[in-house]
Short mmCIF file of C-alpha atoms and ligand atoms in Angstrom, two decimals:
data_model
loop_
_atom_site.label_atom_id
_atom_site.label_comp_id
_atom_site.label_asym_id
_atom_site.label_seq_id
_atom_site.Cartn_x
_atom_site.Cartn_y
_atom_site.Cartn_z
CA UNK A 821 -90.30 44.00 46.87
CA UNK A 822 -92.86 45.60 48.94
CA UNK A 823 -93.14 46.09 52.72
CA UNK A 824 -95.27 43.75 54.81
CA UNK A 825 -98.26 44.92 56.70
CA UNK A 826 -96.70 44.12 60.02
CA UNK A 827 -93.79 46.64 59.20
CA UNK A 828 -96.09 49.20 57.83
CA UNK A 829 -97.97 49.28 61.19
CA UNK A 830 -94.50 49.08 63.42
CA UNK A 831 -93.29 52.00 61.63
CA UNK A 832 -96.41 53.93 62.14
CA UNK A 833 -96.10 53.60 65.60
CA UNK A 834 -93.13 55.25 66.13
CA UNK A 835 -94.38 58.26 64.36
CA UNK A 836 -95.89 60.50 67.17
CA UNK A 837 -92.65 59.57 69.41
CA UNK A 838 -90.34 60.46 66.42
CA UNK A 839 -92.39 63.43 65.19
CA UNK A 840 -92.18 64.93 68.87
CA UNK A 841 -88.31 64.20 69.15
CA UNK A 842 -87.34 64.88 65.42
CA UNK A 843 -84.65 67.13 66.04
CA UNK A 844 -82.87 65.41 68.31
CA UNK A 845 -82.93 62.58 66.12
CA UNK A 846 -81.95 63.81 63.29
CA UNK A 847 -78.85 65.71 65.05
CA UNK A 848 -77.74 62.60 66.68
CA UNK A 849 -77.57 60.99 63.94
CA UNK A 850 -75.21 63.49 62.28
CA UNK A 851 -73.21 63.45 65.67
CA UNK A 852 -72.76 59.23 65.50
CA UNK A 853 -71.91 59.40 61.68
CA UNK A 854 -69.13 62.19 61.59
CA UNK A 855 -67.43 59.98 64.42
CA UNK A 856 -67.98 56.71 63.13
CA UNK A 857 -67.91 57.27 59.78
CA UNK A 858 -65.78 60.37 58.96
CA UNK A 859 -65.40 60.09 55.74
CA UNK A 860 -68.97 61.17 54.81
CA UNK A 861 -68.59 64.33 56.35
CA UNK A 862 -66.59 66.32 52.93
CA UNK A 863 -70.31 64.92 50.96
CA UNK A 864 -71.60 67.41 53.32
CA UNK A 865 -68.94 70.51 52.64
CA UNK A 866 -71.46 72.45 50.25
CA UNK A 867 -74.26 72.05 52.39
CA UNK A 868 -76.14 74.96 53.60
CA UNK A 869 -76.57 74.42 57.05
CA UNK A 870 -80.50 73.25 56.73
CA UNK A 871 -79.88 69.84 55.84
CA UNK A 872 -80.84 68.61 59.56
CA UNK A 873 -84.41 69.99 58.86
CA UNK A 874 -84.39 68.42 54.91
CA UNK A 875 -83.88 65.00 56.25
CA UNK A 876 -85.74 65.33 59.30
CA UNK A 877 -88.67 66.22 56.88
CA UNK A 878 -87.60 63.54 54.51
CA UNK A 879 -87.68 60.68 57.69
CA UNK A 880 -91.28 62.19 58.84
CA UNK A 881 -92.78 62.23 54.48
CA UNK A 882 -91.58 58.25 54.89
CA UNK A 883 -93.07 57.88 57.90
CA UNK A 884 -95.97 59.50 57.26
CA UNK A 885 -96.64 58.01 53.62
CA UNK A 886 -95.32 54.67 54.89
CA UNK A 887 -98.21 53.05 53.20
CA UNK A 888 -98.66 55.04 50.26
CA UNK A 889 -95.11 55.37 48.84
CA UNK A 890 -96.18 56.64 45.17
CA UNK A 891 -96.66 60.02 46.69
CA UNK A 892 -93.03 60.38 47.51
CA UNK A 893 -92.35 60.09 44.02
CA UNK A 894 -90.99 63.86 43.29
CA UNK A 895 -89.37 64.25 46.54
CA UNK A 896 -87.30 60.78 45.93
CA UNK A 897 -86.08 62.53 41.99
CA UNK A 898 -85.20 65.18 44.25
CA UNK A 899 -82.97 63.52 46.75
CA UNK A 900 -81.21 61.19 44.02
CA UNK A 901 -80.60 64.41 42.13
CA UNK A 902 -78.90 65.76 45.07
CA UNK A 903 -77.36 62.76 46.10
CA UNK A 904 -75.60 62.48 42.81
CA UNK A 905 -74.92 66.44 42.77
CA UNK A 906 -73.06 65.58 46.70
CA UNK A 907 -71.39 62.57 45.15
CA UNK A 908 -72.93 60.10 47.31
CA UNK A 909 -72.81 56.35 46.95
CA UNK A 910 -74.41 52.95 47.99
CA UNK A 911 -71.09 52.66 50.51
CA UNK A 912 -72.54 55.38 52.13
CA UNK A 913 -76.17 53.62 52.84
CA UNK A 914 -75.57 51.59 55.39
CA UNK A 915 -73.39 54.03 57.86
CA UNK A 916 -76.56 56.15 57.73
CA UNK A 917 -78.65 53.31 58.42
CA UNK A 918 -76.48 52.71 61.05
CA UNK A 919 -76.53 56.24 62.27
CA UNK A 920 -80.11 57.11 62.14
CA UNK A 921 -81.34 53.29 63.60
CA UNK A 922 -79.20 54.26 66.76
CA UNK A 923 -80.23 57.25 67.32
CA UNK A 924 -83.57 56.38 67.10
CA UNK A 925 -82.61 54.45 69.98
CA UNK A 926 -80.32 56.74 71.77
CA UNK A 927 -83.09 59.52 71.63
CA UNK A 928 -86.56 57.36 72.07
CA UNK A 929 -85.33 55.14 74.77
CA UNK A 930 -88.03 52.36 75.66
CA UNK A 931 -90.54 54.40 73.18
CA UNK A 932 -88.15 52.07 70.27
CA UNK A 933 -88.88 48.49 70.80
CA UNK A 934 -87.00 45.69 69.19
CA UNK A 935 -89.67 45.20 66.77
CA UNK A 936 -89.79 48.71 65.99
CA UNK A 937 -85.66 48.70 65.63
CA UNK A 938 -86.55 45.62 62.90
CA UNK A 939 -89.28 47.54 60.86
CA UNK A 940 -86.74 50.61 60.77
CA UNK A 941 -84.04 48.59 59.22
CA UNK A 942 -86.78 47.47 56.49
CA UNK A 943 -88.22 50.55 56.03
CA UNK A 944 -85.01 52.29 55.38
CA UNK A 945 -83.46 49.42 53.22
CA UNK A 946 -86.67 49.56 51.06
CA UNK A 947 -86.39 53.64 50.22
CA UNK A 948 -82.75 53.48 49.84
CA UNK A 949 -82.92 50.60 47.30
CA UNK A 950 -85.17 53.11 45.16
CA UNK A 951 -82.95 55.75 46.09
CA UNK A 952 -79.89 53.85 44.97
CA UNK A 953 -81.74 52.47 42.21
CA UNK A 954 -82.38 56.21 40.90
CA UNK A 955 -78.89 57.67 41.24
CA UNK A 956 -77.13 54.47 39.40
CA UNK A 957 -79.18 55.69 36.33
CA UNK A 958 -77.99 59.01 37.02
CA UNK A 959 -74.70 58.46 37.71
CA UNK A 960 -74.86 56.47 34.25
CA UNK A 961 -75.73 59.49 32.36
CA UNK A 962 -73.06 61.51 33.37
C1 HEM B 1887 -82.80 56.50 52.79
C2 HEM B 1887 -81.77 57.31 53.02
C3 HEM B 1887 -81.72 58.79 52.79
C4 HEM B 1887 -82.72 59.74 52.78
C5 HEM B 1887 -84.19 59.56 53.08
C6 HEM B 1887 -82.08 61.01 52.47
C7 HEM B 1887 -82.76 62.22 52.34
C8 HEM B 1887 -82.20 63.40 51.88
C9 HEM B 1887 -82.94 64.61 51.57
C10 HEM B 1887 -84.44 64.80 51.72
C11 HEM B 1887 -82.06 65.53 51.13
C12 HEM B 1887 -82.36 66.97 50.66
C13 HEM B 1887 -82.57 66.92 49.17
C14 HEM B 1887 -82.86 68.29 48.58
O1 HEM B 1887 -83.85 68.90 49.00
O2 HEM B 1887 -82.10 68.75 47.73
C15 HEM B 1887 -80.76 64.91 51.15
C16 HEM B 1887 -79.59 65.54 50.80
C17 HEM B 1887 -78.34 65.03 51.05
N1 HEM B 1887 -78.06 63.76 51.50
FE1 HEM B 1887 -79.40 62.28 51.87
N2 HEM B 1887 -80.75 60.82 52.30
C18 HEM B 1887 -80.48 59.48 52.48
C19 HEM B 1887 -79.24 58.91 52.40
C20 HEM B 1887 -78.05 59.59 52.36
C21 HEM B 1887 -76.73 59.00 52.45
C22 HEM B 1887 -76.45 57.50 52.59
C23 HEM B 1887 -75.82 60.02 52.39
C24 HEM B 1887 -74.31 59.92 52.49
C25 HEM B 1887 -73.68 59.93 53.64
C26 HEM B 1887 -76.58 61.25 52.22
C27 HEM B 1887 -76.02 62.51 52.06
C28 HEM B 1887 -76.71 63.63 51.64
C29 HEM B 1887 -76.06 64.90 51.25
C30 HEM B 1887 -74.56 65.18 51.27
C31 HEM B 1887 -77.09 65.77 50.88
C32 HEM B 1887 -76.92 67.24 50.43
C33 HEM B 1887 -77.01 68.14 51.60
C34 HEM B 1887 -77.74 69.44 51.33
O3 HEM B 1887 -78.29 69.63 50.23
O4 HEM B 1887 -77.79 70.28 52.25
N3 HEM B 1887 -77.91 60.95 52.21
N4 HEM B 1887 -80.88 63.62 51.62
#
């Protein structure tokens, strides 16, 4: 599976918005998912208190490399490794989905279209497949 062109571009356009409001973003999107989903929050017991600026990084890298994936190669062995280390599981995928794709829209208002909601959703189901992918294998070898 691949993404279409159409996607590629809608994603791109929401770079500059999401680049400018990245913070927010990304702290929103913590806020929804401890509420909603509060049984992710003990994965995040060990953390060290600069994960909101790892996966803000990690959502601008996609962005950014939207249409050259390959480069994201070591960083994606990175987060699986992690992942794995955190104990974290494809249940967990789609409450961050949820999490981030609302915030998105919580934070960039009218600046998130529909259409850019809809390449989001793609976008994110395509690098969590890999990710998922990745840390079933590792999971395996434990
Ligand atoms: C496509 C989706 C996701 C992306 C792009 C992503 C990205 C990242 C990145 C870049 C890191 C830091 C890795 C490192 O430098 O060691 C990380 C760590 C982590 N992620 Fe994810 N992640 C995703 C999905 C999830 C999900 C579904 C969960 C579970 C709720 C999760 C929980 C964690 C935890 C607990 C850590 C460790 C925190 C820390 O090291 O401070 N992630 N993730």
């Amino acid at each position: 599976m691949s993404l279409s062109q159409e996607t590629i571009t809608s994603i791109k356009e929401t770079i500059p918005f999401i680049n400018k409001e990245v913070e927010s973003v990304t702290s929103r999107m913590y806020e929804i998912l401890f509420t909603k989903y509060p049984e992710t929050k003990p994965l995040f017991d060990a953390t060290t208190g600069d994960q909101h600026k790892k996966l803000a990084g990690a959502i601008g890298a996609f962005a950014a490399n939207i249409d050259n994936l390959a480069v994201l190669g070591q960083a994606v062995e990175k987060m699986a490794q992690t992942h794995v280390k955190t104990n974290v599981k494809p249940i967990h995928y789609p409450m961050v989905a949820d999490s981030l794709i609302t915030a998105m829209g919580d934070v960039l208002g009218s600046d998130f279209s529909e259409a850019h909601k809809n390449a989001w959703v793609e976008g994110y189901t395509f690098l969590a497949n890999i990710l998922m992918q990745r840390e079933k294998e590792l999971y395996a070898q434990n």
